[in-house]
Amino acid sequence: MLPKSDLDFIRNEMNREPNLVEQGCFLNLWSEHCSYRSSAPLLKTFTTSGENVIIGPGDDAAIVRFDEERVIAIGMESHNHPSYVDPYNGAATGVGGIVRDIVSMGARPIALMDPLYFGELKVQKNLYLFEHVIEGISNYGNCIGVPVIRGETLFHNSYSGNPLVNVVCIGLAQKDNIVTATAKSAGNKLVLIGASTGRDGLGGASFASKDLCHDSEASDRPSVQIGDPYTEKLLIEATLECISKGIVKSCRDLGAAGLAGASSEMASKGDLGVHIVANDVVQREADMTPYEILISESQERMLIEVEPEDVNTIIDIATKYDLNSSLIGNITEEKLFKVEYNNEIVAEIPIKLLTEGATIFERKASEIKHTTNYEKPDAPNNIKNSILDVLSAHTIASKKWIYSQYDHEVQIRTVAKPGDDAGVIRIGDKGLVTSCGCNPIHTYFDPYSGGYGTVIENAMNIAMKGAKGLAIVDCLNFGSPEIPEIYWQLKQAILGLGDAARDLSIPVVGGNVSLYNQSEEHNTSIIPTPSIGLVGITENLDILPNSFFVDDEDIIILIGETKDEMRGSEYYRALDAESTGKSPTVPKDISELIDGIVNLINAGLVSSSKDISNGGLATTLCEMCQLKGAKVDLSHVNSTLKFDEILFSESYGRAIITTSNPLKVKKELDSNSIPYLEIGIVCGKSLNISHFKKQVSIEIEEIQSALNSLTDYVALE
Amino acid sequence: MKIAIIQFGGSNCDMDVLHIFKDILNVNAELVWYKNKDLSGYDGVVLPGGFSYGDYLRSGAIASRTPIMDSVKKIANEGKPVLGICNGFQILTEASLLDGALMTNSYPKFICDWTYLKVENNNTIFTSRFNEGEVIKIPVAHKEGNYYNTPERLNELNNNHQVAFRYVNQKGHLTNESNPNGSVENIAGITNSKGNVLGLMPHPERAAESILGSKDGLKLFLSMVDYFSNE
């Protein structure tokens, strides 16, 4: 039911009691999910514009310039709650939804990225969720032929009962072909194409329909939508074919709040109204009520505005692809959301009240003061075992079991394969470089630095392929905003993200907020997870560095400063001391540091490069030893740190690069005042690390076997 | 010469194959929507990868019963080249243009990975540019690629040199580890007895440009081009 305050407000604005259909529309459109009611004031702090931004937040997806003719469409979504109730379909339809957001802009989807967060796999239910979420993404993404080129998967017990399934979709369009969701003229027709409309996903944006529809069965029906990737693939082709004819005036995917959401938002954006005839919607089930027709979240549907004479062209194209299509209404001068059913008007709402009327408000925020313990845990005697333990932690280990289930090669653009720091897909002779994710544990201990660090970490990833950030999309996954401490986390993380994006001059062009990620079953609330997707452009694909050592005798250089910042590190997690010590920070001159690395790479001076993040320097060095080993001396990294701290600190703004031309590289780094240290040489078939008198030697096979822990765990389970 | 690349609903490697023929090889190739049944005027056919009909019922089963497949059979019977990649291979076995069946992978998950293949027969329209025994690197991406046939039919296939490719390790040895899907005798691709119909699970179009990791697959398409120019 609508909260009393909302109902009073609506009654007052409409000068009458809204009927049940109208109330249901408000309930769905004014939900947190659709209206960002408590996050909007915070999201306003993002800088969303820039010279390359063509369409920022507010449409189905953002559009940024790629070159003179081509643009990139980008969007990010979460499908967290559905993925807990029904992991296979929840994750699958998460992919489907964001893909349609890209298609409705006139762009062909060319890549997906999926940041995923699960509870520890030793809990049986988590293993089940993990397996089926991956299968859902795999089946849907593979079938529609869009490669998943990168992801991130992190395990932490706060996600028990709250797996997070975030998806980024990237599309490619000709600049002249972009379509928006802004309705153009009164008198134009609305054609709904795609799947039929059923009772699945009823009120996914808000609630079960029982109270409003007096339907006793409704409460038993899942509010999780069921995906059909085959229909989605047909819908992608049909929609793009319609758009390529130049007759589509506006277009919107039917997502949250169904037809009510899509039609009212299109009309409202164009300062127009809409008249829907609910009977004309192709229905999957008998006796659907107008309310069900309006808010059904049945998947794989698209709403298209055309001039009256072009209706048949749309219907012909839909028929070619064996899709349903019907003329369901028209755009009106009168700024009303009007719905007709059985020749009666069943809803008539001032359109701006429905789409923009929800009051937004900032909630109470209370700072969380974590008790800080600076007493360091005892370092284990056997440092080699510590390294192998960290490598085999599921969060650090190779995600090959996951990404080998995704068709990451389809569309023949994938230059850098999954498992690399950044995804690289070719577009013409240039590359689009992509990264996604965040560090929730850092964010938990220090939400502002965690938010800031999230942008930096992703920017470092794409810098490893010679790209600077072009645009950010975000997906802010948090617990209940009604808890002041959680609202504070949200606020701080957003401020951190926004400041970092500004410091690197990257606009935040779109995103999604997912709140209330808490579970009664497991008595958990997630740690703050401000995940982002970042894209950039690299000009020269021929000089992309590898992410592992390739040439014997190359010199290994550590860039950045390693500090005593162990809190929340993977190493301290392994020692059960994750709350100990100082949180990782970002160096002040990070923007210059990133520019410096990008310049080195674009000058063709770098043979391999890898950013240092979760698991620290030790992890990065190990991961680079796939074909070749190395000999490394860490005695002079930081004289105030112990060996294990140097190996496992998670300070931001660091990377390993190798070069055959150290003189030139050092000169460049010196001239840009970037801190660095030559630490060793590529050689042999093992990784040999020394720190004064201490020495560790690890064979490549030992590293690979530790990194294989996740695959072994799941495949053998 | 003119090549038809058949698009079923759910095909998703159609544009990739078109790119190889048109942009890389400068060969006349066209996408043909499956509802256009007429293939007269084409000198060869490619059934590209993807999920025709969403893989519903069984991979390739529904597509193999569409009317356009009668035209594909006609082309095959005329001795013109017919190439089925991945889902295309599945369709060809379902249509009985190729012998055997493709079952769910032995580890029953989708697998997308790079594989090494040994060229078993370089005396076909599709393999003339390879050396016999050559080891090539081409990726796979499928959930139903586990080739099966009876021992008797396998004997026939072997005796007739119909096995075109087998999964091997980098050194060219047939091993269990190098077999991504459990295919019998590590079979990755076979031809019909005349040698003008080839089906294979690996995607040669994904290994046709060095920037993507391998150029080995291009030789398959070049072999076809050679065939047409020598004809």
PDB file of N, CA, C and O in Angstrom, chain A residues 90-127:
ATOM      1  N   GLY A  90      16.741 -14.651 -11.902  1.00  0.00           N
ATOM      2  CA  GLY A  90      17.050 -13.310 -11.412  1.00  0.00           C
ATOM      3  C   GLY A  90      18.260 -12.732 -12.117  1.00  0.00           C
ATOM      4  O   GLY A  90      18.253 -11.594 -12.595  1.00  0.00           O
ATOM      5  N   ALA A  91      19.315 -13.534 -12.206  1.00  0.00           N
ATOM      6  CA  ALA A  91      20.534 -13.051 -12.853  1.00  0.00           C
ATOM      7  C   ALA A  91      20.320 -12.901 -14.356  1.00  0.00           C
ATOM      8  O   ALA A  91      20.759 -11.923 -14.966  1.00  0.00           O
ATOM      9  N   ALA A  92      19.605 -13.861 -14.956  1.00  0.00           N
ATOM     10  CA  ALA A  92      19.374 -13.812 -16.405  1.00  0.00           C
ATOM     11  C   ALA A  92      18.611 -12.557 -16.800  1.00  0.00           C
ATOM     12  O   ALA A  92      18.995 -11.846 -17.730  1.00  0.00           O
ATOM     13  N   THR A  93      17.534 -12.264 -16.072  1.00  0.00           N
ATOM     14  CA  THR A  93      16.732 -11.098 -16.457  1.00  0.00           C
ATOM     15  C   THR A  93      17.452  -9.796 -16.116  1.00  0.00           C
ATOM     16  O   THR A  93      17.164  -8.764 -16.706  1.00  0.00           O
ATOM     17  N   GLY A  94      18.397  -9.854 -15.182  1.00  0.00           N
ATOM     18  CA  GLY A  94      19.232  -8.673 -14.934  1.00  0.00           C
ATOM     19  C   GLY A  94      20.014  -8.318 -16.191  1.00  0.00           C
ATOM     20  O   GLY A  94      20.106  -7.154 -16.585  1.00  0.00           O
ATOM     21  N   VAL A  95      20.560  -9.327 -16.840  1.00  0.00           N
ATOM     22  CA  VAL A  95      21.273  -9.108 -18.101  1.00  0.00           C
ATOM     23  C   VAL A  95      20.304  -8.578 -19.158  1.00  0.00           C
ATOM     24  O   VAL A  95      20.557  -7.582 -19.834  1.00  0.00           O
ATOM     25  N   GLY A  96      19.137  -9.252 -19.259  1.00  0.00           N
ATOM     26  CA  GLY A  96      18.167  -8.872 -20.288  1.00  0.00           C
ATOM     27  C   GLY A  96      17.742  -7.416 -20.173  1.00  0.00           C
ATOM     28  O   GLY A  96      17.648  -6.698 -21.171  1.00  0.00           O
ATOM     29  N   GLY A  97      17.505  -6.966 -18.952  1.00  0.00           N
ATOM     30  CA  GLY A  97      17.016  -5.608 -18.735  1.00  0.00           C
ATOM     31  C   GLY A  97      18.019  -4.555 -19.178  1.00  0.00           C
ATOM     32  O   GLY A  97      17.675  -3.610 -19.893  1.00  0.00           O
ATOM     33  N   ILE A  98      19.254  -4.729 -18.783  1.00  0.00           N
ATOM     34  CA  ILE A  98      20.240  -3.691 -19.112  1.00  0.00           C
ATOM     35  C   ILE A  98      20.564  -3.728 -20.605  1.00  0.00           C
ATOM     36  O   ILE A  98      20.824  -2.683 -21.224  1.00  0.00           O
ATOM     37  N   VAL A  99      20.500  -4.897 -21.207  1.00  0.00           N
ATOM     38  CA  VAL A  99      20.740  -4.985 -22.653  1.00  0.00           C
ATOM     39  C   VAL A  99      19.657  -4.213 -23.420  1.00  0.00           C
ATOM     40  O   VAL A  99      19.943  -3.469 -24.358  1.00  0.00           O
ATOM     41  N   ARG A 100      18.397  -4.354 -22.988  1.00  0.00           N
ATOM     42  CA  ARG A 100      17.331  -3.611 -23.675  1.00  0.00           C
ATOM     43  C   ARG A 100      17.477  -2.103 -23.478  1.00  0.00           C
ATOM     44  O   ARG A 100      17.116  -1.319 -24.360  1.00  0.00           O
ATOM     45  N   ASP A 101      18.005  -1.706 -22.319  1.00  0.00           N
ATOM     46  CA  ASP A 101      18.250  -0.274 -22.102  1.00  0.00           C
ATOM     47  C   ASP A 101      19.212   0.275 -23.152  1.00  0.00           C
ATOM     48  O   ASP A 101      19.096   1.418 -23.596  1.00  0.00           O
ATOM     49  N   ILE A 102      20.189  -0.537 -23.515  1.00  0.00           N
ATOM     50  CA  ILE A 102      21.176  -0.117 -24.520  1.00  0.00           C
ATOM     51  C   ILE A 102      20.538  -0.113 -25.910  1.00  0.00           C
ATOM     52  O   ILE A 102      20.692   0.838 -26.689  1.00  0.00           O
ATOM     53  N   VAL A 103      19.781  -1.164 -26.196  1.00  0.00           N
ATOM     54  CA  VAL A 103      19.158  -1.300 -27.526  1.00  0.00           C
ATOM     55  C   VAL A 103      18.165  -0.170 -27.776  1.00  0.00           C
ATOM     56  O   VAL A 103      18.081   0.373 -28.884  1.00  0.00           O
ATOM     57  N   SER A 104      17.419   0.222 -26.737  1.00  0.00           N
ATOM     58  CA  SER A 104      16.391   1.244 -26.937  1.00  0.00           C
ATOM     59  C   SER A 104      16.997   2.608 -27.270  1.00  0.00           C
ATOM     60  O   SER A 104      16.302   3.507 -27.719  1.00  0.00           O
ATOM     61  N   MET A 105      18.309   2.752 -27.077  1.00  0.00           N
ATOM     62  CA  MET A 105      18.986   3.995 -27.465  1.00  0.00           C
ATOM     63  C   MET A 105      19.419   3.945 -28.934  1.00  0.00           C
ATOM     64  O   MET A 105      19.968   4.906 -29.461  1.00  0.00           O
ATOM     65  N   GLY A 106      19.232   2.789 -29.566  1.00  0.00           N
ATOM     66  CA  GLY A 106      19.674   2.644 -30.962  1.00  0.00           C
ATOM     67  C   GLY A 106      21.061   2.049 -31.065  1.00  0.00           C
ATOM     68  O   GLY A 106      21.681   2.095 -32.124  1.00  0.00           O
ATOM     69  N   ALA A 107      21.559   1.475 -29.961  1.00  0.00           N
ATOM     70  CA  ALA A 107      22.924   0.941 -29.965  1.00  0.00           C
ATOM     71  C   ALA A 107      22.894  -0.587 -29.959  1.00  0.00           C
ATOM     72  O   ALA A 107      22.028  -1.187 -29.326  1.00  0.00           O
ATOM     73  N   ARG A 108      23.864  -1.175 -30.652  1.00  0.00           N
ATOM     74  CA  ARG A 108      23.999  -2.633 -30.593  1.00  0.00           C
ATOM     75  C   ARG A 108      24.855  -2.993 -29.386  1.00  0.00           C
ATOM     76  O   ARG A 108      25.970  -2.476 -29.242  1.00  0.00           O
ATOM     77  N   PRO A 109      24.356  -3.864 -28.512  1.00  0.00           N
ATOM     78  CA  PRO A 109      25.153  -4.255 -27.341  1.00  0.00           C
ATOM     79  C   PRO A 109      26.401  -5.015 -27.766  1.00  0.00           C
ATOM     80  O   PRO A 109      26.287  -5.980 -28.534  1.00  0.00           O
ATOM     81  N   ILE A 110      27.576  -4.585 -27.310  1.00  0.00           N
ATOM     82  CA  ILE A 110      28.819  -5.243 -27.741  1.00  0.00           C
ATOM     83  C   ILE A 110      29.588  -5.842 -26.572  1.00  0.00           C
ATOM     84  O   ILE A 110      30.533  -6.588 -26.790  1.00  0.00           O
ATOM     85  N   ALA A 111      29.215  -5.536 -25.341  1.00  0.00           N
ATOM     86  CA  ALA A 111      29.956  -6.114 -24.222  1.00  0.00           C
ATOM     87  C   ALA A 111      29.157  -6.020 -22.934  1.00  0.00           C
ATOM     88  O   ALA A 111      28.351  -5.104 -22.752  1.00  0.00           O
ATOM     89  N   LEU A 112      29.395  -6.992 -22.066  1.00  0.00           N
ATOM     90  CA  LEU A 112      28.819  -6.992 -20.720  1.00  0.00           C
ATOM     91  C   LEU A 112      29.943  -7.149 -19.702  1.00  0.00           C
ATOM     92  O   LEU A 112      30.981  -7.753 -20.007  1.00  0.00           O
ATOM     93  N   MET A 113      29.732  -6.613 -18.525  1.00  0.00           N
ATOM     94  CA  MET A 113      30.645  -6.868 -17.398  1.00  0.00           C
ATOM     95  C   MET A 113      29.750  -7.183 -16.204  1.00  0.00           C
ATOM     96  O   MET A 113      28.683  -6.608 -16.053  1.00  0.00           O
ATOM     97  N   ASP A 114      30.223  -8.103 -15.358  1.00  0.00           N
ATOM     98  CA  ASP A 114      29.349  -8.468 -14.242  1.00  0.00           C
ATOM     99  C   ASP A 114      30.072  -8.545 -12.912  1.00  0.00           C
ATOM    100  O   ASP A 114      30.674  -9.556 -12.591  1.00  0.00           O
ATOM    101  N   PRO A 115      30.008  -7.484 -12.115  1.00  0.00           N
ATOM    102  CA  PRO A 115      30.518  -7.559 -10.737  1.00  0.00           C
ATOM    103  C   PRO A 115      29.525  -8.342  -9.871  1.00  0.00           C
ATOM    104  O   PRO A 115      28.339  -8.033  -9.853  1.00  0.00           O
ATOM    105  N   LEU A 116      30.043  -9.368  -9.195  1.00  0.00           N
ATOM    106  CA  LEU A 116      29.197 -10.251  -8.386  1.00  0.00           C
ATOM    107  C   LEU A 116      29.765 -10.374  -6.979  1.00  0.00           C
ATOM    108  O   LEU A 116      30.979 -10.403  -6.804  1.00  0.00           O
ATOM    109  N   TYR A 117      28.871 -10.462  -6.006  1.00  0.00           N
ATOM    110  CA  TYR A 117      29.295 -10.537  -4.604  1.00  0.00           C
ATOM    111  C   TYR A 117      28.479 -11.620  -3.912  1.00  0.00           C
ATOM    112  O   TYR A 117      27.249 -11.577  -3.940  1.00  0.00           O
ATOM    113  N   PHE A 118      29.179 -12.569  -3.313  1.00  0.00           N
ATOM    114  CA  PHE A 118      28.506 -13.714  -2.683  1.00  0.00           C
ATOM    115  C   PHE A 118      29.017 -13.932  -1.263  1.00  0.00           C
ATOM    116  O   PHE A 118      30.147 -13.553  -0.940  1.00  0.00           O
ATOM    117  N   GLY A 119      28.200 -14.615  -0.454  1.00  0.00           N
ATOM    118  CA  GLY A 119      28.681 -15.095   0.828  1.00  0.00           C
ATOM    119  C   GLY A 119      29.695 -16.214   0.610  1.00  0.00           C
ATOM    120  O   GLY A 119      29.802 -16.759  -0.495  1.00  0.00           O
ATOM    121  N   GLU A 120      30.426 -16.549   1.640  1.00  0.00           N
ATOM    122  CA  GLU A 120      31.465 -17.589   1.512  1.00  0.00           C
ATOM    123  C   GLU A 120      30.838 -18.902   1.031  1.00  0.00           C
ATOM    124  O   GLU A 120      29.761 -19.290   1.465  1.00  0.00           O
ATOM    125  N   LEU A 121      31.577 -19.597   0.163  1.00  0.00           N
ATOM    126  CA  LEU A 121      31.007 -20.781  -0.490  1.00  0.00           C
ATOM    127  C   LEU A 121      30.874 -21.983   0.433  1.00  0.00           C
ATOM    128  O   LEU A 121      30.209 -22.950   0.080  1.00  0.00           O
ATOM    129  N   LYS A 122      31.526 -21.936   1.586  1.00  0.00           N
ATOM    130  CA  LYS A 122      31.384 -23.093   2.471  1.00  0.00           C
ATOM    131  C   LYS A 122      29.969 -23.204   3.025  1.00  0.00           C
ATOM    132  O   LYS A 122      29.559 -24.263   3.472  1.00  0.00           O
ATOM    133  N   VAL A 123      29.202 -22.118   2.943  1.00  0.00           N
ATOM    134  CA  VAL A 123      27.773 -22.199   3.262  1.00  0.00           C
ATOM    135  C   VAL A 123      27.062 -22.745   2.023  1.00  0.00           C
ATOM    136  O   VAL A 123      27.137 -22.157   0.947  1.00  0.00           O
ATOM    137  N   GLN A 124      26.394 -23.884   2.188  1.00  0.00           N
ATOM    138  CA  GLN A 124      25.795 -24.603   1.058  1.00  0.00           C
ATOM    139  C   GLN A 124      24.913 -23.712   0.184  1.00  0.00           C
ATOM    140  O   GLN A 124      24.998 -23.742  -1.039  1.00  0.00           O
ATOM    141  N   LYS A 125      24.063 -22.915   0.835  1.00  0.00           N
ATOM    142  CA  LYS A 125      23.140 -22.064   0.078  1.00  0.00           C
ATOM    143  C   LYS A 125      23.909 -21.085  -0.813  1.00  0.00           C
ATOM    144  O   LYS A 125      23.497 -20.796  -1.944  1.00  0.00           O
ATOM    145  N   ASN A 126      25.025 -20.590  -0.319  1.00  0.00           N
ATOM    146  CA  ASN A 126      25.801 -19.641  -1.117  1.00  0.00           C
ATOM    147  C   ASN A 126      26.367 -20.301  -2.370  1.00  0.00           C
ATOM    148  O   ASN A 126      26.421 -19.692  -3.435  1.00  0.00           O
ATOM    149  N   LEU A 127      26.779 -21.539  -2.216  1.00  0.00           N
ATOM    150  CA  LEU A 127      27.326 -22.273  -3.359  1.00  0.00           C
ATOM    151  C   LEU A 127      26.238 -22.462  -4.413  1.00  0.00           C
ATOM    152  O   LEU A 127      26.465 -22.289  -5.610  1.00  0.00           O
TER     153      LEU A 127
END
